[in-house]
PDB file of C-alpha atoms in Angstrom:
ATOM      1  CA  UNK A  84      -3.174  46.732  22.658  1.00  0.00           C
ATOM      2  CA  UNK A  85      -1.532  44.716  19.905  1.00  0.00           C
ATOM      3  CA  UNK A  86      -3.372  41.531  20.882  1.00  0.00           C
ATOM      4  CA  UNK A  87      -3.326  37.804  20.202  1.00  0.00           C
ATOM      5  CA  UNK A  88      -5.596  38.542  16.977  1.00  0.00           C
ATOM      6  CA  UNK A  89      -8.624  36.360  16.375  1.00  0.00           C
ATOM      7  CA  UNK A  90      -6.926  35.130  13.478  1.00  0.00           C
ATOM      8  CA  UNK A  91      -4.896  32.806  15.539  1.00  0.00           C
ATOM      9  CA  UNK A  92      -7.887  31.768  17.356  1.00  0.00           C
ATOM     10  CA  UNK A  93      -9.390  30.475  14.322  1.00  0.00           C
ATOM     11  CA  UNK A  94      -8.211  26.944  14.855  1.00  0.00           C
ATOM     12  CA  UNK A  95      -9.182  27.250  18.416  1.00  0.00           C
ATOM     13  CA  UNK A  96     -12.561  27.822  17.345  1.00  0.00           C
ATOM     14  CA  UNK A  97     -12.724  25.062  14.968  1.00  0.00           C
ATOM     15  CA  UNK A  98     -11.519  22.718  17.532  1.00  0.00           C
ATOM     16  CA  UNK A  99     -14.084  24.021  20.460  1.00  0.00           C
ATOM     17  CA  UNK A 100     -17.144  23.774  17.912  1.00  0.00           C
ATOM     18  CA  UNK A 101     -16.025  20.485  16.600  1.00  0.00           C
ATOM     19  CA  UNK A 102     -15.971  19.201  20.087  1.00  0.00           C
ATOM     20  CA  UNK A 103     -19.493  20.955  20.774  1.00  0.00           C
ATOM     21  CA  UNK A 104     -20.990  18.936  17.816  1.00  0.00           C
ATOM     22  CA  UNK A 105     -19.172  15.528  18.176  1.00  0.00           C
ATOM     23  CA  UNK A 106     -17.900  14.929  21.751  1.00  0.00           C
ATOM     24  CA  UNK A 107     -19.554  14.407  25.175  1.00  0.00           C
ATOM     25  CA  UNK A 108     -19.763  16.896  27.983  1.00  0.00           C
ATOM     26  CA  UNK A 109     -17.245  17.375  30.663  1.00  0.00           C
ATOM     27  CA  UNK A 110     -18.469  18.096  34.252  1.00  0.00           C
ATOM     28  CA  UNK A 111     -17.824  21.691  35.748  1.00  0.00           C
ATOM     29  CA  UNK A 112     -16.227  20.260  38.834  1.00  0.00           C
ATOM     30  CA  UNK A 113     -14.030  17.954  36.757  1.00  0.00           C
ATOM     31  CA  UNK A 114     -12.716  21.255  34.936  1.00  0.00           C
ATOM     32  CA  UNK A 115     -11.415  22.665  38.089  1.00  0.00           C
ATOM     33  CA  UNK A 116      -9.816  19.551  39.149  1.00  0.00           C
ATOM     34  CA  UNK A 117      -7.999  19.432  35.807  1.00  0.00           C
ATOM     35  CA  UNK A 118      -6.930  23.271  36.274  1.00  0.00           C
ATOM     36  CA  UNK A 119      -5.580  22.272  39.645  1.00  0.00           C
ATOM     37  CA  UNK A 120      -3.663  19.466  38.374  1.00  0.00           C
ATOM     38  CA  UNK A 121      -2.169  21.480  35.759  1.00  0.00           C
ATOM     39  CA  UNK A 122      -1.004  24.394  37.798  1.00  0.00           C
ATOM     40  CA  UNK A 123       2.617  24.380  38.158  1.00  0.00           C
ATOM     41  CA  UNK A 124       3.264  21.694  35.565  1.00  0.00           C
ATOM     42  CA  UNK A 125       4.832  22.610  32.204  1.00  0.00           C
ATOM     43  CA  UNK A 126       4.948  20.929  28.996  1.00  0.00           C
ATOM     44  CA  UNK A 127       8.042  20.962  26.973  1.00  0.00           C
ATOM     45  CA  UNK A 128       8.079  20.714  23.159  1.00  0.00           C
ATOM     46  CA  UNK A 129      10.285  18.395  21.021  1.00  0.00           C
ATOM     47  CA  UNK A 130       9.652  20.395  18.089  1.00  0.00           C
ATOM     48  CA  UNK A 131       6.947  20.103  14.964  1.00  0.00           C
ATOM     49  CA  UNK A 132       6.444  16.139  15.001  1.00  0.00           C
ATOM     50  CA  UNK A 133       2.954  16.288  13.371  1.00  0.00           C
ATOM     51  CA  UNK A 134       1.771  16.551   9.641  1.00  0.00           C
ATOM     52  CA  UNK A 135       1.238  20.178   8.402  1.00  0.00           C
ATOM     53  CA  UNK A 136      -0.892  18.807   5.573  1.00  0.00           C
ATOM     54  CA  UNK A 137      -4.225  20.334   5.529  1.00  0.00           C
ATOM     55  CA  UNK A 138      -7.108  17.873   7.321  1.00  0.00           C
ATOM     56  CA  UNK A 139      -9.638  16.058   5.360  1.00  0.00           C
ATOM     57  CA  UNK A 140     -13.372  17.258   5.332  1.00  0.00           C
ATOM     58  CA  UNK A 141     -14.184  14.378   7.838  1.00  0.00           C
ATOM     59  CA  UNK A 142     -12.961  13.841  11.559  1.00  0.00           C
ATOM     60  CA  UNK A 143      -9.825  11.391  11.600  1.00  0.00           C
ATOM     61  CA  UNK A 144      -8.733   9.245  14.657  1.00  0.00           C
ATOM     62  CA  UNK A 145     -10.412   7.573  17.534  1.00  0.00           C
ATOM     63  CA  UNK A 146     -13.165   9.801  19.089  1.00  0.00           C
ATOM     64  CA  UNK A 147     -12.963   7.899  22.045  1.00  0.00           C
ATOM     65  CA  UNK A 148      -9.436   8.699  22.899  1.00  0.00           C
ATOM     66  CA  UNK A 149      -8.552  11.753  20.719  1.00  0.00           C
ATOM     67  CA  UNK A 150      -7.881  14.732  22.838  1.00  0.00           C
ATOM     68  CA  UNK A 151      -8.801  18.009  20.731  1.00  0.00           C
ATOM     69  CA  UNK A 152      -6.777  19.740  23.175  1.00  0.00           C
ATOM     70  CA  UNK A 153      -3.599  18.014  23.156  1.00  0.00           C
ATOM     71  CA  UNK A 154      -1.454  18.856  20.089  1.00  0.00           C
ATOM     72  CA  UNK A 155       0.460  21.588  18.562  1.00  0.00           C
ATOM     73  CA  UNK A 156       0.718  24.377  15.990  1.00  0.00           C
ATOM     74  CA  UNK A 157       1.531  23.488  12.502  1.00  0.00           C
ATOM     75  CA  UNK A 158       2.243  25.809   9.684  1.00  0.00           C
ATOM     76  CA  UNK A 159      -0.825  25.757   6.694  1.00  0.00           C
ATOM     77  CA  UNK A 160      -0.434  28.087   3.911  1.00  0.00           C
ATOM     78  CA  UNK A 161      -4.176  27.793   3.287  1.00  0.00           C
ATOM     79  CA  UNK A 162      -4.551  30.094   6.311  1.00  0.00           C
ATOM     80  CA  UNK A 163      -5.941  32.919   7.313  1.00  0.00           C
ATOM     81  CA  UNK A 164      -9.487  31.785   6.559  1.00  0.00           C
ATOM     82  CA  UNK A 165     -10.546  35.593   6.971  1.00  0.00           C
ATOM     83  CA  UNK A 166      -9.177  38.828   7.305  1.00  0.00           C
ATOM     84  CA  UNK A 167     -10.367  41.434   9.840  1.00  0.00           C
ATOM     85  CA  UNK A 168     -11.126  44.107   6.818  1.00  0.00           C
ATOM     86  CA  UNK A 169     -13.465  41.548   5.053  1.00  0.00           C
ATOM     87  CA  UNK A 170     -15.511  41.205   8.341  1.00  0.00           C
ATOM     88  CA  UNK A 171     -16.206  45.002   8.898  1.00  0.00           C
ATOM     89  CA  UNK A 172     -17.814  46.272  12.207  1.00  0.00           C
ATOM     90  CA  UNK A 173     -17.015  42.938  13.956  1.00  0.00           C
ATOM     91  CA  UNK A 174     -13.083  42.746  14.767  1.00  0.00           C
ATOM     92  CA  UNK A 175     -12.510  45.558  17.085  1.00  0.00           C
ATOM     93  CA  UNK A 176      -9.315  47.518  16.055  1.00  0.00           C
ATOM     94  CA  UNK A 177      -7.272  46.675  19.312  1.00  0.00           C
ATOM     95  CA  UNK A 178      -7.602  42.857  18.349  1.00  0.00           C
ATOM     96  CA  UNK A 179      -6.284  43.337  14.686  1.00  0.00           C
ATOM     97  CA  UNK A 180      -2.116  43.256  15.180  1.00  0.00           C
ATOM     98  CA  UNK A 181      -1.795  43.719  11.547  1.00  0.00           C
ATOM     99  CA  UNK A 182      -3.405  47.355  11.656  1.00  0.00           C
ATOM    100  CA  UNK A 183      -1.657  48.151  14.783  1.00  0.00           C
ATOM    101  CA  UNK A 184       1.456  47.578  12.748  1.00  0.00           C
ATOM    102  CA  UNK A 185       2.812  44.203  13.601  1.00  0.00           C
ATOM    103  CA  UNK A 186       5.594  43.607  10.918  1.00  0.00           C
ATOM    104  CA  UNK A 187       5.635  39.901  10.432  1.00  0.00           C
ATOM    105  CA  UNK A 188       2.742  37.777   9.243  1.00  0.00           C
ATOM    106  CA  UNK A 189       3.731  34.273   9.461  1.00  0.00           C
ATOM    107  CA  UNK A 190       1.937  33.808  12.563  1.00  0.00           C
ATOM    108  CA  UNK A 191      -1.381  34.012  10.495  1.00  0.00           C
ATOM    109  CA  UNK A 192      -0.397  30.448   8.829  1.00  0.00           C
ATOM    110  CA  UNK A 193      -0.881  28.386  11.854  1.00  0.00           C
ATOM    111  CA  UNK A 194      -3.608  25.986  12.453  1.00  0.00           C
ATOM    112  CA  UNK A 195      -4.084  23.532  15.438  1.00  0.00           C
ATOM    113  CA  UNK A 196      -3.333  19.697  15.237  1.00  0.00           C
ATOM    114  CA  UNK A 197      -4.489  17.682  17.483  1.00  0.00           C
ATOM    115  CA  UNK A 198      -1.956  14.466  18.379  1.00  0.00           C
ATOM    116  CA  UNK A 199      -4.245  11.603  17.651  1.00  0.00           C
ATOM    117  CA  UNK A 200      -6.806  12.771  15.179  1.00  0.00           C
ATOM    118  CA  UNK A 201      -7.241  15.515  12.339  1.00  0.00           C
ATOM    119  CA  UNK A 202      -9.870  18.361  12.548  1.00  0.00           C
ATOM    120  CA  UNK A 203     -11.889  19.232   9.568  1.00  0.00           C
ATOM    121  CA  UNK A 204     -11.634  22.518   7.992  1.00  0.00           C
ATOM    122  CA  UNK A 205     -14.068  24.867   9.735  1.00  0.00           C
ATOM    123  CA  UNK A 206     -17.253  25.233   7.425  1.00  0.00           C
ATOM    124  CA  UNK A 207     -19.368  28.253   8.468  1.00  0.00           C
ATOM    125  CA  UNK A 208     -22.134  27.253   6.098  1.00  0.00           C
ATOM    126  CA  UNK A 209     -22.586  23.969   7.666  1.00  0.00           C
ATOM    127  CA  UNK A 210     -22.286  25.456  11.059  1.00  0.00           C
ATOM    128  CA  UNK A 211     -25.015  27.481  10.474  1.00  0.00           C
ATOM    129  CA  UNK A 212     -27.116  24.560   9.282  1.00  0.00           C
ATOM    130  CA  UNK A 213     -26.227  22.636  12.319  1.00  0.00           C
ATOM    131  CA  UNK A 214     -26.675  25.512  14.966  1.00  0.00           C
ATOM    132  CA  UNK A 215     -30.022  26.839  13.592  1.00  0.00           C
ATOM    133  CA  UNK A 216     -32.460  28.224  15.901  1.00  0.00           C
ATOM    134  CA  UNK A 217     -29.754  28.171  18.670  1.00  0.00           C
ATOM    135  CA  UNK A 218     -28.428  30.551  21.070  1.00  0.00           C
ATOM    136  CA  UNK A 219     -24.753  30.552  21.801  1.00  0.00           C
ATOM    137  CA  UNK A 220     -23.225  32.492  24.549  1.00  0.00           C
ATOM    138  CA  UNK A 221     -19.536  33.719  25.430  1.00  0.00           C
ATOM    139  CA  UNK A 222     -18.828  34.624  29.015  1.00  0.00           C
ATOM    140  CA  UNK A 223     -15.748  36.020  30.407  1.00  0.00           C
ATOM    141  CA  UNK A 224     -12.832  38.422  29.367  1.00  0.00           C
ATOM    142  CA  UNK A 225     -11.297  39.375  26.027  1.00  0.00           C
ATOM    143  CA  UNK A 226     -10.158  35.574  25.385  1.00  0.00           C
ATOM    144  CA  UNK A 227     -13.995  34.941  24.961  1.00  0.00           C
ATOM    145  CA  UNK A 228     -14.355  38.327  23.046  1.00  0.00           C
ATOM    146  CA  UNK A 229     -11.679  37.315  20.650  1.00  0.00           C
ATOM    147  CA  UNK A 230     -13.393  33.647  20.066  1.00  0.00           C
ATOM    148  CA  UNK A 231     -16.798  35.355  19.683  1.00  0.00           C
ATOM    149  CA  UNK A 232     -15.572  37.707  16.982  1.00  0.00           C
ATOM    150  CA  UNK A 233     -13.327  35.004  15.341  1.00  0.00           C
ATOM    151  CA  UNK A 234     -16.141  32.718  14.846  1.00  0.00           C
ATOM    152  CA  UNK A 235     -18.785  35.358  13.501  1.00  0.00           C
ATOM    153  CA  UNK A 236     -16.109  36.224  10.914  1.00  0.00           C
ATOM    154  CA  UNK A 237     -15.442  32.727  10.049  1.00  0.00           C
ATOM    155  CA  UNK A 238     -19.080  32.119   9.425  1.00  0.00           C
ATOM    156  CA  UNK A 239     -19.472  35.464   7.497  1.00  0.00           C
ATOM    157  CA  UNK A 240     -16.623  34.520   5.197  1.00  0.00           C
ATOM    158  CA  UNK A 241     -18.382  31.228   4.567  1.00  0.00           C
ATOM    159  CA  UNK A 242     -21.759  32.573   4.199  1.00  0.00           C
ATOM    160  CA  UNK A 243     -21.492  36.283   2.904  1.00  0.00           C
ATOM    161  CA  UNK A 244     -24.875  36.785   1.880  1.00  0.00           C
ATOM    162  CA  UNK A 245     -26.661  35.853   5.045  1.00  0.00           C
ATOM    163  CA  UNK A 246     -28.602  38.670   6.836  1.00  0.00           C
ATOM    164  CA  UNK A 247     -27.104  39.644  10.098  1.00  0.00           C
ATOM    165  CA  UNK A 248     -27.701  42.183  12.885  1.00  0.00           C
ATOM    166  CA  UNK A 249     -25.276  43.281  15.460  1.00  0.00           C
ATOM    167  CA  UNK A 250     -25.747  45.108  18.850  1.00  0.00           C
ATOM    168  CA  UNK A 251     -22.763  46.074  20.907  1.00  0.00           C
ATOM    169  CA  UNK A 252     -23.165  46.962  24.640  1.00  0.00           C
ATOM    170  CA  UNK A 253     -21.696  46.681  28.158  1.00  0.00           C
ATOM    171  CA  UNK A 254     -21.721  43.920  29.552  1.00  0.00           C
ATOM    172  CA  UNK A 255     -23.678  42.216  26.492  1.00  0.00           C
ATOM    173  CA  UNK A 256     -22.970  42.215  22.844  1.00  0.00           C
ATOM    174  CA  UNK A 257     -25.125  40.035  20.357  1.00  0.00           C
ATOM    175  CA  UNK A 258     -24.816  39.232  16.736  1.00  0.00           C
ATOM    176  CA  UNK A 259     -27.547  37.468  14.896  1.00  0.00           C
ATOM    177  CA  UNK A 260     -27.810  35.400  12.052  1.00  0.00           C
ATOM    178  CA  UNK A 261     -31.374  36.222  11.048  1.00  0.00           C
ATOM    179  CA  UNK A 262     -32.043  33.811   8.286  1.00  0.00           C
ATOM    180  CA  UNK A 263     -30.969  30.920  10.634  1.00  0.00           C
ATOM    181  CA  UNK A 264     -32.348  32.231  14.097  1.00  0.00           C
ATOM    182  CA  UNK A 265     -28.781  31.934  15.515  1.00  0.00           C
ATOM    183  CA  UNK A 266     -28.026  34.288  18.227  1.00  0.00           C
ATOM    184  CA  UNK A 267     -24.302  34.649  19.541  1.00  0.00           C
ATOM    185  CA  UNK A 268     -23.463  36.842  22.377  1.00  0.00           C
ATOM    186  CA  UNK A 269     -20.447  37.860  24.116  1.00  0.00           C
ATOM    187  CA  UNK A 270     -21.153  38.842  28.138  1.00  0.00           C
ATOM    188  CA  UNK A 271     -18.084  40.644  29.761  1.00  0.00           C
ATOM    189  CA  UNK A 272     -17.444  39.050  33.237  1.00  0.00           C
ATOM    190  CA  UNK A 273     -13.654  38.750  33.437  1.00  0.00           C
ATOM    191  CA  UNK A 274     -14.012  36.966  36.871  1.00  0.00           C
ATOM    192  CA  UNK A 275     -17.264  35.133  36.016  1.00  0.00           C
ATOM    193  CA  UNK A 276     -18.739  35.825  39.502  1.00  0.00           C
ATOM    194  CA  UNK A 277     -20.387  39.104  40.457  1.00  0.00           C
ATOM    195  CA  UNK A 278     -18.761  42.436  41.222  1.00  0.00           C
ATOM    196  CA  UNK A 279     -21.319  44.979  43.153  1.00  0.00           C
ATOM    197  CA  UNK A 280     -20.715  48.701  43.799  1.00  0.00           C
ATOM    198  CA  UNK A 281     -20.960  48.928  47.864  1.00  0.00           C
ATOM    199  CA  UNK A 282     -20.263  52.479  49.316  1.00  0.00           C
ATOM    200  CA  UNK A 283     -18.324  53.514  46.210  1.00  0.00           C
ATOM    201  CA  UNK A 284     -16.120  50.198  46.259  1.00  0.00           C
ATOM    202  CA  UNK A 285     -15.964  47.761  43.639  1.00  0.00           C
ATOM    203  CA  UNK A 286     -16.674  44.381  45.772  1.00  0.00           C
ATOM    204  CA  UNK A 287     -15.585  41.144  44.231  1.00  0.00           C
ATOM    205  CA  UNK A 288     -17.860  38.693  45.563  1.00  0.00           C
ATOM    206  CA  UNK A 289     -16.582  35.097  45.146  1.00  0.00           C
ATOM    207  CA  UNK A 290     -19.513  33.310  46.246  1.00  0.00           C
ATOM    208  CA  UNK A 291     -22.229  35.207  44.296  1.00  0.00           C
ATOM    209  CA  UNK A 292     -22.801  34.692  40.510  1.00  0.00           C
ATOM    210  CA  UNK A 293     -26.412  35.373  39.845  1.00  0.00           C
ATOM    211  CA  UNK A 294     -26.014  38.918  38.789  1.00  0.00           C
ATOM    212  CA  UNK A 295     -24.016  37.835  35.841  1.00  0.00           C
ATOM    213  CA  UNK A 296     -25.657  34.141  35.378  1.00  0.00           C
ATOM    214  CA  UNK A 297     -29.134  35.760  34.784  1.00  0.00           C
ATOM    215  CA  UNK A 298     -27.997  36.540  31.204  1.00  0.00           C
ATOM    216  CA  UNK A 299     -26.585  32.911  30.501  1.00  0.00           C
ATOM    217  CA  UNK A 300     -29.025  30.258  31.623  1.00  0.00           C
ATOM    218  CA  UNK A 301     -31.150  30.200  28.555  1.00  0.00           C
ATOM    219  CA  UNK A 302     -28.223  29.676  26.065  1.00  0.00           C
ATOM    220  CA  UNK A 303     -27.949  26.466  24.208  1.00  0.00           C
ATOM    221  CA  UNK A 304     -24.318  26.440  24.158  1.00  0.00           C
ATOM    222  CA  UNK A 305     -22.272  28.388  27.239  1.00  0.00           C
ATOM    223  CA  UNK A 306     -18.484  28.890  26.543  1.00  0.00           C
ATOM    224  CA  UNK A 307     -16.805  30.278  29.645  1.00  0.00           C
ATOM    225  CA  UNK A 308     -13.334  31.753  30.382  1.00  0.00           C
ATOM    226  CA  UNK A 309     -11.316  33.426  33.304  1.00  0.00           C
ATOM    227  CA  UNK A 310      -7.967  33.786  34.468  1.00  0.00           C
ATOM    228  CA  UNK A 311      -6.426  36.731  32.962  1.00  0.00           C
ATOM    229  CA  UNK A 312      -7.723  39.505  35.126  1.00  0.00           C
ATOM    230  CA  UNK A 313      -6.991  37.711  38.391  1.00  0.00           C
ATOM    231  CA  UNK A 314      -3.413  38.886  38.144  1.00  0.00           C
ATOM    232  CA  UNK A 315      -3.973  42.022  37.581  1.00  0.00           C
ATOM    233  CA  UNK A 316      -2.518  44.662  40.199  1.00  0.00           C
ATOM    234  CA  UNK A 317      -2.293  48.284  40.845  1.00  0.00           C
ATOM    235  CA  UNK A 318      -4.406  50.539  38.388  1.00  0.00           C
ATOM    236  CA  UNK A 319      -5.344  47.339  36.180  1.00  0.00           C
ATOM    237  CA  UNK A 320      -6.901  45.492  39.341  1.00  0.00           C
ATOM    238  CA  UNK A 321     -10.623  44.918  38.678  1.00  0.00           C
ATOM    239  CA  UNK A 322     -11.813  45.437  42.363  1.00  0.00           C
ATOM    240  CA  UNK A 323     -11.394  47.208  45.491  1.00  0.00           C
ATOM    241  CA  UNK A 324     -12.312  44.755  47.841  1.00  0.00           C
ATOM    242  CA  UNK A 325     -12.846  40.968  47.851  1.00  0.00           C
ATOM    243  CA  UNK A 326     -15.623  39.536  49.564  1.00  0.00           C
ATOM    244  CA  UNK A 327     -15.406  35.801  50.651  1.00  0.00           C
ATOM    245  CA  UNK A 328     -18.407  34.612  52.864  1.00  0.00           C
ATOM    246  CA  UNK A 329     -18.849  37.410  55.449  1.00  0.00           C
ATOM    247  CA  UNK A 330     -15.413  38.617  55.288  1.00  0.00           C
ATOM    248  CA  UNK A 331     -13.818  41.373  53.349  1.00  0.00           C
ATOM    249  CA  UNK A 332     -10.360  41.583  52.120  1.00  0.00           C
ATOM    250  CA  UNK A 333      -8.390  44.104  50.275  1.00  0.00           C
ATOM    251  CA  UNK A 334      -6.335  41.280  48.900  1.00  0.00           C
ATOM    252  CA  UNK A 335      -5.502  37.700  49.250  1.00  0.00           C
ATOM    253  CA  UNK A 336      -3.967  34.727  47.484  1.00  0.00           C
ATOM    254  CA  UNK A 337      -4.951  35.061  43.741  1.00  0.00           C
ATOM    255  CA  UNK A 338      -5.054  31.195  43.193  1.00  0.00           C
ATOM    256  CA  UNK A 339      -7.314  30.900  46.173  1.00  0.00           C
ATOM    257  CA  UNK A 340      -9.813  33.518  45.174  1.00  0.00           C
ATOM    258  CA  UNK A 341      -9.952  32.188  41.639  1.00  0.00           C
ATOM    259  CA  UNK A 342     -10.605  28.903  42.978  1.00  0.00           C
ATOM    260  CA  UNK A 343     -13.115  29.911  45.281  1.00  0.00           C
ATOM    261  CA  UNK A 344     -14.828  31.899  42.337  1.00  0.00           C
ATOM    262  CA  UNK A 345     -14.512  28.843  39.850  1.00  0.00           C
ATOM    263  CA  UNK A 346     -16.118  26.758  42.680  1.00  0.00           C
ATOM    264  CA  UNK A 347     -19.289  29.142  42.648  1.00  0.00           C
ATOM    265  CA  UNK A 348     -19.452  29.054  39.121  1.00  0.00           C
ATOM    266  CA  UNK A 349     -19.295  25.256  38.854  1.00  0.00           C
ATOM    267  CA  UNK A 350     -21.981  24.965  41.595  1.00  0.00           C
ATOM    268  CA  UNK A 351     -24.304  27.271  39.367  1.00  0.00           C
ATOM    269  CA  UNK A 352     -23.700  25.315  36.316  1.00  0.00           C
ATOM    270  CA  UNK A 353     -24.319  22.003  37.921  1.00  0.00           C
ATOM    271  CA  UNK A 354     -27.514  23.284  39.710  1.00  0.00           C
ATOM    272  CA  UNK A 355     -29.132  25.672  37.012  1.00  0.00           C
ATOM    273  CA  UNK A 356     -27.796  24.290  33.653  1.00  0.00           C
ATOM    274  CA  UNK A 357     -30.069  21.726  31.876  1.00  0.00           C
ATOM    275  CA  UNK A 358     -27.271  19.601  30.331  1.00  0.00           C
ATOM    276  CA  UNK A 359     -29.644  17.598  28.313  1.00  0.00           C
ATOM    277  CA  UNK A 360     -30.167  20.462  26.118  1.00  0.00           C
ATOM    278  CA  UNK A 361     -26.820  22.923  26.855  1.00  0.00           C
ATOM    279  CA  UNK A 362     -23.340  22.295  26.266  1.00  0.00           C
ATOM    280  CA  UNK A 363     -20.839  23.932  28.652  1.00  0.00           C
ATOM    281  CA  UNK A 364     -17.230  24.586  27.583  1.00  0.00           C
ATOM    282  CA  UNK A 365     -14.607  26.104  29.799  1.00  0.00           C
ATOM    283  CA  UNK A 366     -11.190  27.984  27.935  1.00  0.00           C
ATOM    284  CA  UNK A 367      -8.495  28.360  30.218  1.00  0.00           C
ATOM    285  CA  UNK A 368      -5.899  31.159  30.860  1.00  0.00           C
ATOM    286  CA  UNK A 369      -4.731  33.365  28.010  1.00  0.00           C
ATOM    287  CA  UNK A 370      -0.939  34.615  27.561  1.00  0.00           C
ATOM    288  CA  UNK A 371      -0.901  38.332  28.199  1.00  0.00           C
ATOM    289  CA  UNK A 372      -1.609  40.652  25.353  1.00  0.00           C
ATOM    290  CA  UNK A 373      -1.414  44.175  26.786  1.00  0.00           C
ATOM    291  CA  UNK A 374       1.852  45.515  25.115  1.00  0.00           C
TER     292      UNK A 374
END
């Protein structure tokens, strides 16, 4: 796989965690409505209309009106902020496009520029101080895994002397910053809802999530994503049967299935997550990256 490479995700991670530290929560049901509204719509580009100068250290713009997710990629020669080789044991080989032989490198020189505000450059040392004692959980597919690995490498590059510990597993992998009591985990759950083995068949259960969610509920920061795997067919399909209510299907409309699963996820978030202590984010569908 020559993937989207976590280096391209650096600015996305910066935006996500600036949002976490600065902005109010958004309800999970509102996220679903937003996804439905955007389905089928397209956004044209009129070219690079934003400044490519590096943002200042502080937040600029009206926080009440600035959308961190409306903007464009701009060239910034100070990027990349890290190289996978400087973060050994974290970035998996299939996520390193340069190691896999991609001949160009200009794509590493871009950062995300919101339309109505500037993002401060990510500061890993400052992030460690602000998140001291916290637990961070990414749950979803390889998009979440990319972001998890990128965030780790961004922090390590800023604070290389910090003691760390990493444990890889399936479905749960964990990285700890021991001097700050910070735990950052990735939980592989491409559909978010549960998949169980029933009589030798992989059953995707659109109405059940507790099997996965037991690993999530104690986190201070939850970052979810799903979408890419719902389109897989043939040998790449992640299930043999789909269960919805008391009915079983070999297949069904994928958008209908995904919406049912997201409603199950949203209900779990709104009934099991204490939003006074835990922030929840949702990352939308990534481009394909399997070729």
